[in-house]
Amino acid sequence: QTVVIATGNLGKAQEFTSMFHKAGYKVKTMKDFPELPDVAETGSTFEENARLKAETIANILQCPVLADDSGLQVEALHGMPGIYSARFAGEQKNDAANNAKLLYELTEVPDEQRRAQFHCTLVFAAPKKESLVVEASWPGRIARIPQGDNGFGYDPLFIPQGMDISAAQLSESEKNQVSHRALALNKLQNQWQAWLEG
Ligand code: ITT
């Protein structure tokens, strides 16, 4: 069985792929459908954007499609960058520039006020079905120096609660046991087969 993931983000694709492979599913991503248009994320919430991606692609491909809309919410920045996480530093998606901007914005913010969380909303859409929606978050804080080479996005600056290393210092399989994406996917895993076959 194959699941199509409506993402062009290689980091996400890799995390989903290893999680679905473990459950015995094949995975295709937007890279396998180069002819498909980029879906504009014009929503004002994670859920709206994930719905846009999943439902648009499910309508075109006429098959079940999972989309992830996720981001980093920083308390001292009143929840920013949030849904703007991928393009925090400019129109072009650029992880290094986003991390630099985040550090700059938090220059004056003391350690005890650097709380943040990663948020993930997953929408599973299929033709003629009401979409399935699940969400989860992963609490932590923002470091002063980026550390680690694993993962993607803001991982080098995110110290998960209860740890003293960054998310980019976790191995892929370690991150996949505890991340916002892993927690959301766990919630989905209990429901999606019944939903799809029902
Ligand atoms: P798709 O829309 O094609 O899936 P995207 O990267 O544009 O890819 P989003 O709009 O959901 O995806 O933006 C998510 C951004 O939030 C992502 O680019 C990272 O900057 C950040 N992010 C989300 N999950 C993350 C994680 O597990 N680790 C680090 N950063 C993450």
PDB file of N, CA and C and ligand atoms in Angstrom, residues 6-10 12 15 30 38-39 41 46 49 53 67-72 82-87 93 95 98 118-120 138 151-156 158 167 175 179-181, ligand 1:
ATOM      1  N   ALA A   6       2.060  15.056   0.683  1.00  0.00           N
ATOM      2  CA  ALA A   6       2.076  16.312  -0.067  1.00  0.00           C
ATOM      3  C   ALA A   6       3.106  17.256   0.526  1.00  0.00           C
ATOM      4  N   THR A   7       4.363  16.915   0.376  1.00  0.00           N
ATOM      5  CA  THR A   7       5.419  17.812   0.848  1.00  0.00           C
ATOM      6  C   THR A   7       6.563  17.880  -0.151  1.00  0.00           C
ATOM      7  N   GLY A   8       7.166  19.065  -0.217  1.00  0.00           N
ATOM      8  CA  GLY A   8       8.372  19.222  -1.022  1.00  0.00           C
ATOM      9  C   GLY A   8       9.575  19.359  -0.109  1.00  0.00           C
ATOM     10  N   ASN A   9       9.342  19.251   1.208  1.00  0.00           N
ATOM     11  CA  ASN A   9      10.407  19.424   2.196  1.00  0.00           C
ATOM     12  C   ASN A   9      11.088  18.071   2.440  1.00  0.00           C
ATOM     13  N   LEU A  10      12.357  17.982   2.053  1.00  0.00           N
ATOM     14  CA  LEU A  10      13.079  16.707   2.129  1.00  0.00           C
ATOM     15  C   LEU A  10      13.201  16.188   3.553  1.00  0.00           C
ATOM     16  N   LYS A  12      11.096  16.659   6.113  1.00  0.00           N
ATOM     17  CA  LYS A  12       9.816  16.043   6.492  1.00  0.00           C
ATOM     18  C   LYS A  12       9.655  14.713   5.774  1.00  0.00           C
ATOM     19  N   GLU A  15      11.508  11.941   7.390  1.00  0.00           N
ATOM     20  CA  GLU A  15      10.950  11.474   8.661  1.00  0.00           C
ATOM     21  C   GLU A  15       9.689  10.633   8.428  1.00  0.00           C
ATOM     22  N   MET A  30       5.929  14.738  -3.339  1.00  0.00           N
ATOM     23  CA  MET A  30       5.747  15.624  -4.492  1.00  0.00           C
ATOM     24  C   MET A  30       6.881  15.488  -5.511  1.00  0.00           C
ATOM     25  N   ASP A  38       2.661  23.751  -7.245  1.00  0.00           N
ATOM     26  CA  ASP A  38       2.929  24.043  -5.845  1.00  0.00           C
ATOM     27  C   ASP A  38       1.630  24.603  -5.254  1.00  0.00           C
ATOM     28  N   VAL A  39       1.169  24.063  -4.138  1.00  0.00           N
ATOM     29  CA  VAL A  39      -0.064  24.573  -3.540  1.00  0.00           C
ATOM     30  C   VAL A  39       0.277  25.781  -2.664  1.00  0.00           C
ATOM     31  N   GLU A  41       0.162  28.306   0.256  1.00  0.00           N
ATOM     32  CA  GLU A  41      -0.311  28.205   1.641  1.00  0.00           C
ATOM     33  C   GLU A  41      -0.914  29.538   2.044  1.00  0.00           C
ATOM     34  N   PHE A  46      -2.358  26.477  10.930  1.00  0.00           N
ATOM     35  CA  PHE A  46      -1.701  25.250  10.483  1.00  0.00           C
ATOM     36  C   PHE A  46      -2.721  24.340   9.804  1.00  0.00           C
ATOM     37  N   ASN A  49      -3.757  25.417   6.257  1.00  0.00           N
ATOM     38  CA  ASN A  49      -2.696  25.183   5.274  1.00  0.00           C
ATOM     39  C   ASN A  49      -2.510  23.693   4.982  1.00  0.00           C
ATOM     40  N   LYS A  53      -3.119  21.791   1.273  1.00  0.00           N
ATOM     41  CA  LYS A  53      -2.149  20.919   0.597  1.00  0.00           C
ATOM     42  C   LYS A  53      -2.750  19.533   0.361  1.00  0.00           C
ATOM     43  N   ALA A  67      -0.856  15.520   4.375  1.00  0.00           N
ATOM     44  CA  ALA A  67      -0.049  16.743   4.371  1.00  0.00           C
ATOM     45  C   ALA A  67       0.280  17.142   5.797  1.00  0.00           C
ATOM     46  N   ASP A  68       1.429  17.776   5.938  1.00  0.00           N
ATOM     47  CA  ASP A  68       1.921  18.265   7.232  1.00  0.00           C
ATOM     48  C   ASP A  68       2.060  19.763   7.125  1.00  0.00           C
ATOM     49  N   ASP A  69       1.455  20.515   8.035  1.00  0.00           N
ATOM     50  CA  ASP A  69       1.848  21.918   8.161  1.00  0.00           C
ATOM     51  C   ASP A  69       2.365  22.077   9.575  1.00  0.00           C
ATOM     52  N   SER A  70       3.555  22.598   9.667  1.00  0.00           N
ATOM     53  CA  SER A  70       4.216  22.620  10.969  1.00  0.00           C
ATOM     54  C   SER A  70       5.015  23.896  11.122  1.00  0.00           C
ATOM     55  N   GLY A  71       5.528  24.117  12.340  1.00  0.00           N
ATOM     56  CA  GLY A  71       6.324  25.310  12.553  1.00  0.00           C
ATOM     57  C   GLY A  71       6.737  25.434  14.001  1.00  0.00           C
ATOM     58  N   LEU A  72       7.551  26.456  14.237  1.00  0.00           N
ATOM     59  CA  LEU A  72       8.093  26.720  15.558  1.00  0.00           C
ATOM     60  C   LEU A  72       7.367  27.915  16.158  1.00  0.00           C
ATOM     61  N   GLY A  82       5.701  30.562  13.808  1.00  0.00           N
ATOM     62  CA  GLY A  82       4.434  29.860  13.578  1.00  0.00           C
ATOM     63  C   GLY A  82       4.253  29.390  12.147  1.00  0.00           C
ATOM     64  N   ILE A  83       3.102  29.764  11.545  1.00  0.00           N
ATOM     65  CA  ILE A  83       2.826  29.288  10.176  1.00  0.00           C
ATOM     66  C   ILE A  83       3.792  29.904   9.163  1.00  0.00           C
ATOM     67  N   TYR A  84       4.554  30.896   9.596  1.00  0.00           N
ATOM     68  CA  TYR A  84       5.527  31.521   8.682  1.00  0.00           C
ATOM     69  C   TYR A  84       6.926  30.938   8.824  1.00  0.00           C
ATOM     70  N   SER A  85       7.055  29.810   9.556  1.00  0.00           N
ATOM     71  CA  SER A  85       8.379  29.282   9.892  1.00  0.00           C
ATOM     72  C   SER A  85       9.272  29.036   8.675  1.00  0.00           C
ATOM     73  N   ALA A  86       8.701  28.493   7.600  1.00  0.00           N
ATOM     74  CA  ALA A  86       9.540  28.132   6.448  1.00  0.00           C
ATOM     75  C   ALA A  86      10.131  29.373   5.785  1.00  0.00           C
ATOM     76  N   ARG A  87       9.423  30.503   5.882  1.00  0.00           N
ATOM     77  CA  ARG A  87       9.865  31.724   5.193  1.00  0.00           C
ATOM     78  C   ARG A  87      10.100  32.882   6.162  1.00  0.00           C
ATOM     79  N   LYS A  93      12.698  29.945   0.827  1.00  0.00           N
ATOM     80  CA  LYS A  93      12.876  29.105   2.016  1.00  0.00           C
ATOM     81  C   LYS A  93      14.361  28.878   2.260  1.00  0.00           C
ATOM     82  N   ASP A  95      16.819  27.604   5.582  1.00  0.00           N
ATOM     83  CA  ASP A  95      16.960  27.218   6.993  1.00  0.00           C
ATOM     84  C   ASP A  95      18.023  28.032   7.720  1.00  0.00           C
ATOM     85  N   ASN A  98      16.841  31.521   8.370  1.00  0.00           N
ATOM     86  CA  ASN A  98      15.783  31.502   9.393  1.00  0.00           C
ATOM     87  C   ASN A  98      16.380  31.366  10.797  1.00  0.00           C
ATOM     88  N   PHE A 118       7.593  23.162  18.928  1.00  0.00           N
ATOM     89  CA  PHE A 118       7.287  22.801  17.556  1.00  0.00           C
ATOM     90  C   PHE A 118       5.841  22.330  17.533  1.00  0.00           C
ATOM     91  N   HIS A 119       5.123  22.736  16.500  1.00  0.00           N
ATOM     92  CA  HIS A 119       3.743  22.284  16.335  1.00  0.00           C
ATOM     93  C   HIS A 119       3.608  21.565  14.998  1.00  0.00           C
ATOM     94  N   CYS A 120       2.792  20.528  14.974  1.00  0.00           N
ATOM     95  CA  CYS A 120       2.545  19.799  13.728  1.00  0.00           C
ATOM     96  C   CYS A 120       1.051  19.512  13.585  1.00  0.00           C
ATOM     97  N   TRP A 138       5.671  19.798  20.619  1.00  0.00           N
ATOM     98  CA  TRP A 138       6.893  19.292  21.260  1.00  0.00           C
ATOM     99  C   TRP A 138       7.543  20.484  21.964  1.00  0.00           C
ATOM    100  N   GLY A 151      18.568  16.230  11.204  1.00  0.00           N
ATOM    101  CA  GLY A 151      17.280  16.900  11.110  1.00  0.00           C
ATOM    102  C   GLY A 151      17.281  17.989  10.055  1.00  0.00           C
ATOM    103  N   PHE A 152      16.462  19.034  10.281  1.00  0.00           N
ATOM    104  CA  PHE A 152      16.331  20.125   9.310  1.00  0.00           C
ATOM    105  C   PHE A 152      15.765  21.338  10.031  1.00  0.00           C
ATOM    106  N   GLY A 153      15.575  22.415   9.281  1.00  0.00           N
ATOM    107  CA  GLY A 153      14.902  23.599   9.813  1.00  0.00           C
ATOM    108  C   GLY A 153      15.559  24.130  11.083  1.00  0.00           C
ATOM    109  N   TYR A 154      14.756  24.337  12.127  1.00  0.00           N
ATOM    110  CA  TYR A 154      15.230  24.945  13.376  1.00  0.00           C
ATOM    111  C   TYR A 154      15.821  23.927  14.348  1.00  0.00           C
ATOM    112  N   ASP A 155      15.968  22.679  13.932  1.00  0.00           N
ATOM    113  CA  ASP A 155      16.481  21.648  14.845  1.00  0.00           C
ATOM    114  C   ASP A 155      17.775  22.028  15.576  1.00  0.00           C
ATOM    115  N   PRO A 156      18.750  22.669  14.903  1.00  0.00           N
ATOM    116  CA  PRO A 156      20.012  22.978  15.609  1.00  0.00           C
ATOM    117  C   PRO A 156      19.834  23.958  16.774  1.00  0.00           C
ATOM    118  N   PHE A 158      16.860  24.087  18.672  1.00  0.00           N
ATOM    119  CA  PHE A 158      15.760  23.661  19.548  1.00  0.00           C
ATOM    120  C   PHE A 158      16.237  22.612  20.538  1.00  0.00           C
ATOM    121  N   ALA A 167      17.742  19.254  18.975  1.00  0.00           N
ATOM    122  CA  ALA A 167      17.047  18.244  18.168  1.00  0.00           C
ATOM    123  C   ALA A 167      17.926  17.767  17.023  1.00  0.00           C
ATOM    124  N   LYS A 175      14.772  11.235  17.157  1.00  0.00           N
ATOM    125  CA  LYS A 175      13.814  12.332  16.932  1.00  0.00           C
ATOM    126  C   LYS A 175      12.436  11.776  16.576  1.00  0.00           C
ATOM    127  N   SER A 179       9.259  13.580  18.505  1.00  0.00           N
ATOM    128  CA  SER A 179       8.977  14.895  17.907  1.00  0.00           C
ATOM    129  C   SER A 179       7.481  15.166  17.769  1.00  0.00           C
ATOM    130  N   HIS A 180       7.162  16.434  17.522  1.00  0.00           N
ATOM    131  CA  HIS A 180       5.790  16.859  17.219  1.00  0.00           C
ATOM    132  C   HIS A 180       5.211  16.034  16.061  1.00  0.00           C
ATOM    133  N   ARG A 181       6.044  15.772  15.061  1.00  0.00           N
ATOM    134  CA  ARG A 181       5.578  15.006  13.886  1.00  0.00           C
ATOM    135  C   ARG A 181       5.310  13.544  14.279  1.00  0.00           C
TER     136      ARG A 181
HETATM  137  P1  ITT B   1       5.850  21.616   2.617  1.00  0.00           P
HETATM  138  O1  ITT B   1       4.833  22.716   2.757  1.00  0.00           O
HETATM  139  O2  ITT B   1       6.172  21.298   1.196  1.00  0.00           O
HETATM  140  O3  ITT B   1       5.486  20.403   3.420  1.00  0.00           O
HETATM  141  P2  ITT B   1       7.539  23.436   4.135  1.00  0.00           P
HETATM  142  O4  ITT B   1       8.938  23.363   4.662  1.00  0.00           O
HETATM  143  O5  ITT B   1       7.137  24.681   3.406  1.00  0.00           O
HETATM  144  O6  ITT B   1       7.257  22.131   3.242  1.00  0.00           O
HETATM  145  P3  ITT B   1       5.707  24.193   6.239  1.00  0.00           P
HETATM  146  O7  ITT B   1       5.056  25.239   5.434  1.00  0.00           O
HETATM  147  O8  ITT B   1       4.871  23.291   7.089  1.00  0.00           O
HETATM  148  O9  ITT B   1       6.560  23.196   5.327  1.00  0.00           O
HETATM  149  O10 ITT B   1       6.820  24.891   7.137  1.00  0.00           O
HETATM  150  C1  ITT B   1       7.416  24.157   8.152  1.00  0.00           C
HETATM  151  C2  ITT B   1       8.674  24.853   8.629  1.00  0.00           C
HETATM  152  O11 ITT B   1       8.713  24.772  10.063  1.00  0.00           O
HETATM  153  C3  ITT B   1       9.914  24.134   8.124  1.00  0.00           C
HETATM  154  O12 ITT B   1      10.377  24.663   6.902  1.00  0.00           O
HETATM  155  C4  ITT B   1      10.893  24.376   9.284  1.00  0.00           C
HETATM  156  O13 ITT B   1      11.473  25.645   9.177  1.00  0.00           O
HETATM  157  C5  ITT B   1       9.973  24.357  10.505  1.00  0.00           C
HETATM  158  N1  ITT B   1       9.871  22.978  11.043  1.00  0.00           N
HETATM  159  C6  ITT B   1       8.783  22.165  11.008  1.00  0.00           C
HETATM  160  N2  ITT B   1       9.050  20.969  11.557  1.00  0.00           N
HETATM  161  C7  ITT B   1      10.340  21.015  11.931  1.00  0.00           C
HETATM  162  C8  ITT B   1      11.224  20.073  12.538  1.00  0.00           C
HETATM  163  O14 ITT B   1      10.840  18.831  12.816  1.00  0.00           O
HETATM  164  N3  ITT B   1      12.474  20.455  12.782  1.00  0.00           N
HETATM  165  C9  ITT B   1      12.890  21.702  12.469  1.00  0.00           C
HETATM  166  N4  ITT B   1      12.144  22.628  11.883  1.00  0.00           N
HETATM  167  C10 ITT B   1      10.861  22.306  11.610  1.00  0.00           C
END
